[in-house]
Coordinates of C-alpha atoms in Angstrom, one line a residue:
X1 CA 0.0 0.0 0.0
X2 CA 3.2 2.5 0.8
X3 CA 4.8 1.6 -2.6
X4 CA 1.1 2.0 -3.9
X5 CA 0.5 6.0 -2.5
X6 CA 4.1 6.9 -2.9
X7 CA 4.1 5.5 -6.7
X8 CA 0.7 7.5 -7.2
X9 CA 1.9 10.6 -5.7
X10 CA 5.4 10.6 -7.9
X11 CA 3.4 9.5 -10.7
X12 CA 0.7 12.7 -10.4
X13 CA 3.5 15.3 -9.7
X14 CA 5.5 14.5 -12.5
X15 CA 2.2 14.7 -14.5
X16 CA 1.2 18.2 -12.9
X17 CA 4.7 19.6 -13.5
X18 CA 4.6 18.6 -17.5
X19 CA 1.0 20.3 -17.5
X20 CA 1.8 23.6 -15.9
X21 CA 5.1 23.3 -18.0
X22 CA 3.4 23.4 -21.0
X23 CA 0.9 26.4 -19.5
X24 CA 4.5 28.6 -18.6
X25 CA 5.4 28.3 -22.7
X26 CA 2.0 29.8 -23.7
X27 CA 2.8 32.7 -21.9
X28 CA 5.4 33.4 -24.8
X29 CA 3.5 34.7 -28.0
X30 CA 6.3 32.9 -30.6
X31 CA 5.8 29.5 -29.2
X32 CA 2.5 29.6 -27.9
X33 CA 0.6 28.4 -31.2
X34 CA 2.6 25.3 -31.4
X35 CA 2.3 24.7 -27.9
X36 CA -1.3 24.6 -27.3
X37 CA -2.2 22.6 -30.8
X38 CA 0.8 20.0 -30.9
X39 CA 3.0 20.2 -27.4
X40 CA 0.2 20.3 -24.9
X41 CA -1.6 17.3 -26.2
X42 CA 1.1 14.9 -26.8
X43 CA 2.9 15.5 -23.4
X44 CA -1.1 15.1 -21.9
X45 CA -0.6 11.8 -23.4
X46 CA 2.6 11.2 -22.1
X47 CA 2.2 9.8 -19.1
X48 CA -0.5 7.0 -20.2
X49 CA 1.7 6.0 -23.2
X50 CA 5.1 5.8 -20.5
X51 CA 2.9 3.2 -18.8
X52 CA 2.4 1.0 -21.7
X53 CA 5.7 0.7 -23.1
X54 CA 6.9 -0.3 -19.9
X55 CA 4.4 -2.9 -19.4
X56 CA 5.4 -4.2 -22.6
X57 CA 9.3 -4.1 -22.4
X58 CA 9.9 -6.5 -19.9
X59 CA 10.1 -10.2 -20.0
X60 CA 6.9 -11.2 -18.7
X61 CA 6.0 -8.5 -21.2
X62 CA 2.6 -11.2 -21.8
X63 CA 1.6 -10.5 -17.8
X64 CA 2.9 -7.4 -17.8
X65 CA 0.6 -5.5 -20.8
X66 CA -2.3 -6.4 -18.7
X67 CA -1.7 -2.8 -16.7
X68 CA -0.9 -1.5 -20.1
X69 CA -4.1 -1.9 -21.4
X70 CA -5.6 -1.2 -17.9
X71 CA -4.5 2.1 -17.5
X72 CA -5.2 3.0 -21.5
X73 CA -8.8 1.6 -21.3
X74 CA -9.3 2.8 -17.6
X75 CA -7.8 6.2 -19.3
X76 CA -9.9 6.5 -21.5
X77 CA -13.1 5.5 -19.7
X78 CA -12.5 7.7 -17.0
X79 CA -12.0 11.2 -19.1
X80 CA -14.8 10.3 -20.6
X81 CA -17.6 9.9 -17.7
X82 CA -16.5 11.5 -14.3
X83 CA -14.7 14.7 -15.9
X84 CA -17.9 15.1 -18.0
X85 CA -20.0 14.3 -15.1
X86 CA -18.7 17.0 -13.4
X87 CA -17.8 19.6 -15.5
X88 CA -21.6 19.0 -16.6
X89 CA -22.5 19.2 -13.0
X90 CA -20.5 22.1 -12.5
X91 CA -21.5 24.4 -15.6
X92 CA -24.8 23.7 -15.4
X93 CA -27.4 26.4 -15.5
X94 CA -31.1 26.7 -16.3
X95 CA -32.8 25.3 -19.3
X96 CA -35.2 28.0 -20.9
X97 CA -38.8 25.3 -20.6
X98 CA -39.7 27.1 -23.9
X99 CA -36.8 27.4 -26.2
X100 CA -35.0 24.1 -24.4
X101 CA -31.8 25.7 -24.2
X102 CA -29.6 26.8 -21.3
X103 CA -29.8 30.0 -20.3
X104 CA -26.4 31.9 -20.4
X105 CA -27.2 35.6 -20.1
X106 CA -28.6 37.1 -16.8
X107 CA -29.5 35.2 -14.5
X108 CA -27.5 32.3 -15.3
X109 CA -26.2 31.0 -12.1
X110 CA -27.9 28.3 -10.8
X111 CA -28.0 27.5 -7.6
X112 CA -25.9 24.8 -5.7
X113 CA -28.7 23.7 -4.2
X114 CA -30.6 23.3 -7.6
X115 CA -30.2 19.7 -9.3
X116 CA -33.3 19.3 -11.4
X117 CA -32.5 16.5 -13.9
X118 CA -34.0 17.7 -16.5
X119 CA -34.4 21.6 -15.9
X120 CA -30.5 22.0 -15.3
X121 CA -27.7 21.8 -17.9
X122 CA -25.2 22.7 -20.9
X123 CA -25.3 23.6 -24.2
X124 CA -23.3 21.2 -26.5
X125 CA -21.3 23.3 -29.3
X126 CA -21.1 22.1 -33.1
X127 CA -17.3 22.0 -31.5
X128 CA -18.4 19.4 -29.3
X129 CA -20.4 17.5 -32.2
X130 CA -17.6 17.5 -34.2
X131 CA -15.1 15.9 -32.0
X132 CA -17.2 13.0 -31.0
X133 CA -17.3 12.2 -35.0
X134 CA -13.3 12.5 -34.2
X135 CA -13.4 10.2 -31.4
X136 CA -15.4 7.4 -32.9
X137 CA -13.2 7.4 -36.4
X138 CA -9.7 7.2 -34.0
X139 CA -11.3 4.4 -32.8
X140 CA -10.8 2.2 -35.9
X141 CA -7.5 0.7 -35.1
X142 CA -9.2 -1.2 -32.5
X143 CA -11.4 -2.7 -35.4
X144 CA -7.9 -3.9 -37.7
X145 CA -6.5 -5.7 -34.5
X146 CA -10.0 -6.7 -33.3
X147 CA -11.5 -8.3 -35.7
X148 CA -9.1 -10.2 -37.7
X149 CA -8.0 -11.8 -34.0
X150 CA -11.3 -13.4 -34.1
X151 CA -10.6 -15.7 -36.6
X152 CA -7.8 -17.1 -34.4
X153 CA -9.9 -17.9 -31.0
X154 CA -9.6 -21.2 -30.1
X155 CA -5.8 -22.0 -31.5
X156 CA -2.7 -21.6 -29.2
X157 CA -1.1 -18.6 -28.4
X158 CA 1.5 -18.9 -30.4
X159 CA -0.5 -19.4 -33.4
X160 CA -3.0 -16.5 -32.3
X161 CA 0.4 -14.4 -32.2
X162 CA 1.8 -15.7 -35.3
X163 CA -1.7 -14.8 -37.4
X164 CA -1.9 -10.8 -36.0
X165 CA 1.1 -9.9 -35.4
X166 CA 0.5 -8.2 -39.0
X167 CA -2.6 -7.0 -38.1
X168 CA -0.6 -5.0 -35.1
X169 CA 1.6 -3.4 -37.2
X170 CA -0.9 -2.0 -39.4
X171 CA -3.0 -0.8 -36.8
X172 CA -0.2 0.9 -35.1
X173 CA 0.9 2.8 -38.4
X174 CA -2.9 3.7 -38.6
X175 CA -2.7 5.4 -35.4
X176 CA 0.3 7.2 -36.4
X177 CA -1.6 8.4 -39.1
X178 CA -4.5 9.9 -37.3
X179 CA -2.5 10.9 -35.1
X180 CA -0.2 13.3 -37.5
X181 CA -3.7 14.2 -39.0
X182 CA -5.0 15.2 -35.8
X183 CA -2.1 17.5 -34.9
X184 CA -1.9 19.3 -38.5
X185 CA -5.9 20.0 -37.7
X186 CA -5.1 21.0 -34.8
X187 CA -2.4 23.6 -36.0
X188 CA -4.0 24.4 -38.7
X189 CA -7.2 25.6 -36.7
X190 CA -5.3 27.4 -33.8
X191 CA -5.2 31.0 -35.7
X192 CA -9.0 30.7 -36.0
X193 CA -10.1 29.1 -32.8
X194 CA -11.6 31.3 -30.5
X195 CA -11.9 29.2 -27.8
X196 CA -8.1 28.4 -27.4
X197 CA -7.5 31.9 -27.8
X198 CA -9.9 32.0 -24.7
X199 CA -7.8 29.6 -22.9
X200 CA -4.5 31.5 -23.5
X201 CA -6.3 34.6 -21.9
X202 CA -7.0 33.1 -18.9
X203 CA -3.3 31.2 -18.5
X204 CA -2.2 34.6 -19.1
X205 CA -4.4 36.1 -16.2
X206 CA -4.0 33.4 -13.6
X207 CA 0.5 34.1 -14.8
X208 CA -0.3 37.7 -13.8
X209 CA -2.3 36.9 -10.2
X210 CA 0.4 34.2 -9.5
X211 CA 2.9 36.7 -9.9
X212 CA 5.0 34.5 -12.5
X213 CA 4.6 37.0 -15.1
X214 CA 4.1 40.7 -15.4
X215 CA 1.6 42.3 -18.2
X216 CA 4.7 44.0 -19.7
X217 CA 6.6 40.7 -19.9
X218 CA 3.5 38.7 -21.5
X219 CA 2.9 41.1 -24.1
X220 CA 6.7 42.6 -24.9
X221 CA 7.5 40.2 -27.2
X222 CA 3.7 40.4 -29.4
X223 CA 3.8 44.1 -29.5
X224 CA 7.8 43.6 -30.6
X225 CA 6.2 41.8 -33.6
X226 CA 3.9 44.2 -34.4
X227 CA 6.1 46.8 -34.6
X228 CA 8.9 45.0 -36.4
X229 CA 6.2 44.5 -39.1
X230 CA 5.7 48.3 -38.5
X231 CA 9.0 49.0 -39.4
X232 CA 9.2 47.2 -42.1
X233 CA 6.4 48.9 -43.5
X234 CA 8.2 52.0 -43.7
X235 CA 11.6 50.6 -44.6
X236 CA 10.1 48.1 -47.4
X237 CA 10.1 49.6 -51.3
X238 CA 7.3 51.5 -52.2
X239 CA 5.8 49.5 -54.6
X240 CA 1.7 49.2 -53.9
X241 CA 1.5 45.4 -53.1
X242 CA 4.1 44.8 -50.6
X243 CA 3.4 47.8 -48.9
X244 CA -0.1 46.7 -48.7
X245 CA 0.8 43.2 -47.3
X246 CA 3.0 44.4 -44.4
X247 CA 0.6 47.4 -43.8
X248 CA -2.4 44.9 -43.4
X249 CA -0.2 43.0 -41.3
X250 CA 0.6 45.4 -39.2
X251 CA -2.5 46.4 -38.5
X252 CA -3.8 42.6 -38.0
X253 CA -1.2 41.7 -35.5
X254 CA -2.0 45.3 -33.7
X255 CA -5.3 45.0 -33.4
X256 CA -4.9 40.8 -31.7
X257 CA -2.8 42.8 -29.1
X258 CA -5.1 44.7 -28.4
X259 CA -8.2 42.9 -28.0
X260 CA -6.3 40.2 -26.1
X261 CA -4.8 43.4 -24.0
X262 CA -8.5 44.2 -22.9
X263 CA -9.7 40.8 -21.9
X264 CA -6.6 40.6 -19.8
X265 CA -7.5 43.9 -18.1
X266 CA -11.2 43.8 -17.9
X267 CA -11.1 41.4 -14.4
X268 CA -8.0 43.8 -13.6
X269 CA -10.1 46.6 -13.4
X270 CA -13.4 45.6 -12.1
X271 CA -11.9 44.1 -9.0
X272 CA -10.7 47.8 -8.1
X273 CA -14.1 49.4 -9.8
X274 CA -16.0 48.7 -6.6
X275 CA -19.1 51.0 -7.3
X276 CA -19.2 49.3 -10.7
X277 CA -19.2 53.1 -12.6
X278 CA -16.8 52.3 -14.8
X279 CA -14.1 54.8 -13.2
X280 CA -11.1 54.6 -11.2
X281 CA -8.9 57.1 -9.2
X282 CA -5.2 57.9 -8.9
X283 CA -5.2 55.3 -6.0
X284 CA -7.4 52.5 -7.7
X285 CA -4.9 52.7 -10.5
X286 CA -1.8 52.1 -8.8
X287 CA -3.5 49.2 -7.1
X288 CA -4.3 48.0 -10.4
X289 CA -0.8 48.1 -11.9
X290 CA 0.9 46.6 -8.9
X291 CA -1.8 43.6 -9.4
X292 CA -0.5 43.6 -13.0
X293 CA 2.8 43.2 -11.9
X294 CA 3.9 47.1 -13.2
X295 CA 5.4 48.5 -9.9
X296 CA 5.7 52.1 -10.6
X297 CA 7.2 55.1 -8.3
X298 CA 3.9 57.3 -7.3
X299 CA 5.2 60.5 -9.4
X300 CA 5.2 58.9 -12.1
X301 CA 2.1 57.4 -11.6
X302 CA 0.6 60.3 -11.6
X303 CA 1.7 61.4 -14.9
X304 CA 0.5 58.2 -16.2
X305 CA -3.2 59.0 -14.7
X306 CA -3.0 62.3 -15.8
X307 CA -2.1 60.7 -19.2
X308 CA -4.9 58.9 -19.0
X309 CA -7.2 60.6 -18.3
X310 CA -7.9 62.5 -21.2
X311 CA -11.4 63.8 -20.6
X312 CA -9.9 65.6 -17.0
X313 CA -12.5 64.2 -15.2
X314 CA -10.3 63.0 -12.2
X315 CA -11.4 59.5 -13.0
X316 CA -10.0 56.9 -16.1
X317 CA -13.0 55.1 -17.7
X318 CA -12.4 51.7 -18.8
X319 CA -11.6 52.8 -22.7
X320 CA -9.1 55.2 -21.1
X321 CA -7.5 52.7 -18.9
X322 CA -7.4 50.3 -22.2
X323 CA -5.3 52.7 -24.7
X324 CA -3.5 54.1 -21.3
X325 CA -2.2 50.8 -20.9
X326 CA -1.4 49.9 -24.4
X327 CA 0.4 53.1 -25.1
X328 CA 2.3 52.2 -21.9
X329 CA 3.5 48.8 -22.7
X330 CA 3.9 50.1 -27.1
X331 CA 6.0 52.6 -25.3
X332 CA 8.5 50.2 -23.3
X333 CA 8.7 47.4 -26.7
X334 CA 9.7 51.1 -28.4
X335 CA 12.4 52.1 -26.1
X336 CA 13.2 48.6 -25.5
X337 CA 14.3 48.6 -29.2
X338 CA 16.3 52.0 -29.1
X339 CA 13.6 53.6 -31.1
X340 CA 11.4 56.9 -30.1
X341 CA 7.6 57.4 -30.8
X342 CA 8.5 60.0 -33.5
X343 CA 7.1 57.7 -36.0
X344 CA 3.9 59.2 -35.5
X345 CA 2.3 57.2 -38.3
X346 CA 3.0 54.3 -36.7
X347 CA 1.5 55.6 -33.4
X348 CA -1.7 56.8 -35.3
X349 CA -2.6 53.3 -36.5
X350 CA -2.1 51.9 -33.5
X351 CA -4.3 54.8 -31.8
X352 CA -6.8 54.0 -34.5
X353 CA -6.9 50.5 -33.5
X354 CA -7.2 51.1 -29.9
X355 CA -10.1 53.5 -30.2
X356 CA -12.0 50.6 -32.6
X357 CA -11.1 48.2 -30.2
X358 CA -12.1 50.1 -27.0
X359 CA -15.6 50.5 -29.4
X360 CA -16.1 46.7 -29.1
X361 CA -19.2 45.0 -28.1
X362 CA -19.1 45.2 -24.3
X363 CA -21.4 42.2 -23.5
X364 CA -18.7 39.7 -23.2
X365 CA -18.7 36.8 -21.3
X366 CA -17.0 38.4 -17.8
X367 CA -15.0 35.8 -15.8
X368 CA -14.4 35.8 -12.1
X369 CA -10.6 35.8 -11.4
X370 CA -9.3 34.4 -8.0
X371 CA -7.4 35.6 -5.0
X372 CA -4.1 37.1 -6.3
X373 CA -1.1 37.0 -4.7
X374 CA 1.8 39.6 -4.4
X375 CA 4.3 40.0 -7.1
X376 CA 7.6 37.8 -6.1
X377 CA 10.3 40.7 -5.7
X378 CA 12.7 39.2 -7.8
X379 CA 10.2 39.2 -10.8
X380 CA 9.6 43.2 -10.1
X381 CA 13.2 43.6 -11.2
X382 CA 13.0 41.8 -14.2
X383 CA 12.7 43.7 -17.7
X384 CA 10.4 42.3 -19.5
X385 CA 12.6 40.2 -22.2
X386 CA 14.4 38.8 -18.6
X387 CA 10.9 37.8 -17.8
X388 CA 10.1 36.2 -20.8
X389 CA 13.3 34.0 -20.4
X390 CA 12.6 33.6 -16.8
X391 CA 9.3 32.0 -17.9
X392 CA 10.9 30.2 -20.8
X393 CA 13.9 28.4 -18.6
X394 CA 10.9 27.3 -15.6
X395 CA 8.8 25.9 -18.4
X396 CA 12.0 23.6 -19.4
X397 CA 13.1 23.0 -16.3
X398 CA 9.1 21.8 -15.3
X399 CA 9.0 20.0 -18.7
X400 CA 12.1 18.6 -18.3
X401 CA 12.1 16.9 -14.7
X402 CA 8.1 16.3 -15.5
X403 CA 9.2 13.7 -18.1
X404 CA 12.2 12.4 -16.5
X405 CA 10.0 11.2 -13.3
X406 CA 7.6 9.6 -15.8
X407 CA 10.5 7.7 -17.0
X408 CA 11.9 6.8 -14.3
X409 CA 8.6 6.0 -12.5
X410 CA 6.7 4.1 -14.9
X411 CA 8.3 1.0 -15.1
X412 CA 8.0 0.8 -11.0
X413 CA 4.7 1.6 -11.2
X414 CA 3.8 -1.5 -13.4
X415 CA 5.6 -3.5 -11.5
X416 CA 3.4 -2.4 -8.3
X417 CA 0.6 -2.5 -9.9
X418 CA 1.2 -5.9 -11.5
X419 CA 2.0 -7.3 -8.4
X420 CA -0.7 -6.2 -6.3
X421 CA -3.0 -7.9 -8.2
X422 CA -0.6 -11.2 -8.2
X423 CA -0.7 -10.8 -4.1
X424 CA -4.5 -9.6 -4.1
X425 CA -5.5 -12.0 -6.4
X426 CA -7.5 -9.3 -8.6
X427 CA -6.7 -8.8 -12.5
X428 CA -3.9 -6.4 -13.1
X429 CA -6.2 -4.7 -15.1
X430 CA -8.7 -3.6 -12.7
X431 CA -5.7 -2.6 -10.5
X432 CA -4.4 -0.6 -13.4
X433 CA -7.7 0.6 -14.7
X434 CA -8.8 2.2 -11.4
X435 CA -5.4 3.8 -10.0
X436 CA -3.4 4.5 -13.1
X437 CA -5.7 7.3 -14.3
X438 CA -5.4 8.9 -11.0
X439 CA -1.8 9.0 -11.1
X440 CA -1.5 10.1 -15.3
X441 CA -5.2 12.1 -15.3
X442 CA -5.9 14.0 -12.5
X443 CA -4.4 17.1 -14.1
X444 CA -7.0 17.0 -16.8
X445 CA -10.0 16.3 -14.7
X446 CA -9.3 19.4 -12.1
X447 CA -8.7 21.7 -15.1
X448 CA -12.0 20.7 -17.1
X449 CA -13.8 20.7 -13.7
X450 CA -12.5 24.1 -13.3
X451 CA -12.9 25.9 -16.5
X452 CA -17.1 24.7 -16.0
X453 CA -17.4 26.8 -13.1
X454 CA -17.0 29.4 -14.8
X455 CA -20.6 28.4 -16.3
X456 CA -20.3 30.3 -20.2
X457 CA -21.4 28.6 -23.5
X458 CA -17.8 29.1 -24.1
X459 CA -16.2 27.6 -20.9
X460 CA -18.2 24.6 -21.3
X461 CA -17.2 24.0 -25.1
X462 CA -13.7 23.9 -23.8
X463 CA -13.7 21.5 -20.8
X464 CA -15.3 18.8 -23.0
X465 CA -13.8 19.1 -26.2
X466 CA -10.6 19.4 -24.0
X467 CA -11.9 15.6 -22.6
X468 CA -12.8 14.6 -26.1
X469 CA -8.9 15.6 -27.8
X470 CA -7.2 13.6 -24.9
X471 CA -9.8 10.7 -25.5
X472 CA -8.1 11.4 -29.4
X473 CA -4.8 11.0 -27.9
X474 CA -4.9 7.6 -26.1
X475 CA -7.0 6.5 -29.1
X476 CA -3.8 7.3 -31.6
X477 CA -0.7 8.4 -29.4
X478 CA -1.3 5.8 -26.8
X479 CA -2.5 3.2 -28.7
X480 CA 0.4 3.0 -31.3
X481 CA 2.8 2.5 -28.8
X482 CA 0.6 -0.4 -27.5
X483 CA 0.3 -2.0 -30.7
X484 CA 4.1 -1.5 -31.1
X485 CA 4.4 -3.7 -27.8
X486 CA 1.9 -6.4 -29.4
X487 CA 4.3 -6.4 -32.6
X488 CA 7.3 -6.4 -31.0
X489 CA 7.0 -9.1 -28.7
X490 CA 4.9 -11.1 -30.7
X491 CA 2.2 -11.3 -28.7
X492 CA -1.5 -12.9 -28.7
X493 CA -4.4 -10.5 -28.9
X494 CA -6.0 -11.6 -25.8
X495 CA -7.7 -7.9 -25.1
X496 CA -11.2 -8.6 -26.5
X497 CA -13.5 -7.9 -23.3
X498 CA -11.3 -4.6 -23.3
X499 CA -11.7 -3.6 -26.3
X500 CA -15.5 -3.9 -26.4
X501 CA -15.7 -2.1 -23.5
X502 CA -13.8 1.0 -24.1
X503 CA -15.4 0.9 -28.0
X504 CA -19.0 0.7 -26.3
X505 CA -18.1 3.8 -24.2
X506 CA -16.7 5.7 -27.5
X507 CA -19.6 4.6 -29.6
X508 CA -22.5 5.8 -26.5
X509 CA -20.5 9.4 -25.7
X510 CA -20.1 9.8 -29.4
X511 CA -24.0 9.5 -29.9
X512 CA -24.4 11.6 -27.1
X513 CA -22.2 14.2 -28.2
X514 CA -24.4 15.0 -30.8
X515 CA -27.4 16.1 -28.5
X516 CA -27.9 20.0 -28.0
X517 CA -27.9 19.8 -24.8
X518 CA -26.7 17.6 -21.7
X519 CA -29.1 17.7 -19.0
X520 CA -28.2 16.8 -15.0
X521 CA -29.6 13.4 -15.9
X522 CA -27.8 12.8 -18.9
X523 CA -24.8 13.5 -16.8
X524 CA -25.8 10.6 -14.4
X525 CA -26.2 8.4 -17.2
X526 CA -22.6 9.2 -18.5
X527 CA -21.5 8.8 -15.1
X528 CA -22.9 5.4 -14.7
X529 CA -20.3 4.2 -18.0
X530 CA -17.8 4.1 -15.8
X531 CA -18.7 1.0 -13.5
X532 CA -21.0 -0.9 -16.4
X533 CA -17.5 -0.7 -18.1
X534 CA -15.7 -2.4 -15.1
X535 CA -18.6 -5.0 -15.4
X536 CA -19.0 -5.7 -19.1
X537 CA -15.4 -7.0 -19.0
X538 CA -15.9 -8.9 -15.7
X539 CA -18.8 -10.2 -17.5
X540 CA -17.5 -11.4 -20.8
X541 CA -14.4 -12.7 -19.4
X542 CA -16.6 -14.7 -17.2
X543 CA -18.2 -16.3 -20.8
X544 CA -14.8 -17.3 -21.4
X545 CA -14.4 -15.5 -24.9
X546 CA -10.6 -13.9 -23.7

């Protein structure tokens, strides 16, 4: 039981430290794109696909890849019934009884005391649609190994072995293949994908209130793009057409800094605008820049309010505080790259953008942003490219000691887990399929769990199609490496009570992914997957079909 919890506990941090890893590199605009469409969900997968190379490596690699498959179908059963469960349970608000759709706008917190089944729910996205289709169609290499091993039941091992060990090999190249096309869709979708760009917001918010991060150090290095492509504009030949393309540019990468500059701010400024007018003082402000992590002397704060404040009504409104601060950050990339502001062209189309973006609709989703803690004194005297190489070298080291414990601790963690169910008596598989996603998962179920409370149309969309991609993962990532194992050593397929069991759950959620709604009972129902799974294996192994 010791070797059990201490095993676990490894096993979780090193998992934790390769997830907020991977959160530290999004806080750097240059790398962030490829980190939350490729890096983020293969090192999600990591952990999972550790434990079944090891349980096939050894040399009771046939005993062994009984945890393998434990941990990839209780994996992949698990994010795919309690996580939804809760983040169901948790984003749930009221369902209009007219329209049959959950009521986001005002009032749209429901109360914790209120769990009507069928009054009480989510709205599923076309997003979430989608990637069930996604799911089920990853899902296929578990038909190539599947079925052709039925034509061997009954012979010997060896001659079960012998007859798919092609059949593995295909099916593991298959999932190398969806799982290349699943990244490139992945990539090629970031730009557009508003609810990733969502994600990196709120990363970049909870960097700020953590104080890993300043606001100058998480957008230096994006407004240092935008006005390198500035420059450029005014350096580049004259002809019509490139000036055009750089100039559009430009503009484009301008105007992203700026509207992600005001959804960082907006919690920033309404935890300080307590009457909710829309104004704050001299005082308010500085509180508000020391929250950012901007720790100015208090003359020159009051220049900056008086900057500000351009109506010279004593307050900044919210579109004042918005340019303020962007012309406060432009200002530091500028001097940070020995220029001046005398390129007053420049500084009109940015003023031009600032003014359309503070114009915006103001009916945004508003999230609530927890207790912040003070800014660590040796981040105050960072610059902001120190910062970003701060950030840069933690994510690394995190990454790097993250994947190194995985190593190291997967191959004890099969044996443990082997041999409590040798000493217990018990399956290695139910061993493995109830504590190995605890160890590898827990990361992902917290964080889905979490984004749900914030109860949005939006919020919800990504907790589940955030369950759904790393369902994707073990389907492809995970699984090759397993079929690798089955090739490798030559082994029988002897996984077919497993294999209906976690297709059944695909093929169910997948159908239910396609509803327009998830009520509290349908959340039940999901729920309830998770033991029939455990029991629909007991009970066809019972039939004697493995």
């Amino acid at each position: 039981i010791i070797h059990i919890i201490y095993i676990l506990k490894m096993y979780t941090g090193a998992s934790n430290l390769i997830s907020d890893g991977s959160e530290l590199l999004l806080l750097v605009p240059s790398v962030a794109g490829i980190v939350g469409s490729v890096v983020l969900p293969i090192l999600g997968a990591v952990p999972d696909g550790c434990i079944v190379l090891f349980s096939g490596l050894g040399d009771n690699a046939a005993e062994q890849l009984a945890v393998g498959v434990g941990a990839l179908a209780g994996s992949t059963i698990m994010l795919l019934t309690i996580p939804w469960f809760l983040s169901v349970l948790g984003g749930r608000v009221t369902i209009d009884q007219n329209t049959k759709k959950p009521r986001y706008k005002a009032p749209k917190l429901t109360p914790p005391e209120n769990m009507d089944l069928l009054g009480t729910g989510v709205l599923i996205s076309s997003q979430i649609n989608s990637n069930g289709y996604m799911m089920a169609i990853t899902a296929l290499p578990y038909l190539l190994i599947q079925v052709p091993s039925m034509f061997y039941m009954g012979l010997t091992p060896e001659q079960d072995a012998a007859g798919i060990n092609i059949y593995a090999l295909i099916a593991c190249f298959t999932c190398i293949g969806f799982f290349m096309r699943y990244l490139y869709l992945q990539y090629q979708g970031n730009d557009d994908d508003e609810s990733k760009e969502r994600v990196l917001q709120d990363i970049m918010i909870e960097a700020i209130n953590e104080g890993k991060i300043s606001l100058k150090g998480i957008m230096y290095n994006e407004l240092k793009m935008s006005l390198d492509a500035g420059n450029n504009n005014t350096t580049m030949s004259r002809t019509s057409n490139s000036n055009n393309a750089t100039e559009k540019t430009y503009l484009s990468s301008t105007e992203k800094s700026i509207n992600r500059l005001k959804s960082i701010l907006k919690p920033f400024f309404n935890k300080y605008d307590a009457d909710g007018n829309g104004n704050l003082d001299v005082h308010e402000l500085t509180a508000v820049f020391n929250d950012l992590g901007e720790i100015v002397p208090h003359i020159q704060m009051k220049s900056i309010f008086n900057s500000m404040d351009t109506d010279h009504s004593g307050t900044v409104s919210y579109d004042e505080f918005v340019k303020g601060v962007f012309e406060y950050v432009l200002r530091s990339a500028l001097h940070r790259q020995r220029s001046t502001i005398s390129n007053s062209k420049d500084m009109e189309k940015a003023e031009q953008m600032i003014s359309n973006a503070a114009n915006m609709d103001k009916n945004d989703n508003e999230e609530e942003v927890e207790e912040e803690e003070e800014m660590p004194e040796d981040l105050q005297s960072l610059s902001p490219e120190e910062q970003q190489r701060h950030v840069i070298r933690r994510a690394i080291f995190m990454l790097s000691i993250g994947t190194l414990l995985v190593l190291v601790f997967s191959d004890p963690m099969v044996s443990v887990l082997s041999e409590v169910g040798n000493r217990t008596g018990i399956s290695p598989f139910y061993i493995s399929f109830i504590f190995a996603p605890l160890a590898s998962n827990a990361s992902e179920v917290i964080a889905s769990y979490n984004y749900a409370l914030k109860k949005t149309s939006q919020s919800i969309t990504i907790s589940l199609s955030a369950l759904e991609g790393a369902c994707v993962m073990n389907n492809t990532f995970v699984m090759a490496i397993f079929m690798l194992m089955v090739y490798m050593k030559a082994l029988p397929w002897v996984y077919f009570a497993e294999t209906c069991s976690i297709l059944t759950v695909i093929i169910i959620m997948t159908v239910m992914t396609q509803k327009k709604v998830h009520t509290v009972q349908d959340a039940w129902m999901i729920l309830s997957l998770y033991p029939m799974s455990l029991l629909l294996v007991y009970f066809i192994e019972s039939m004697g079909f493995n």
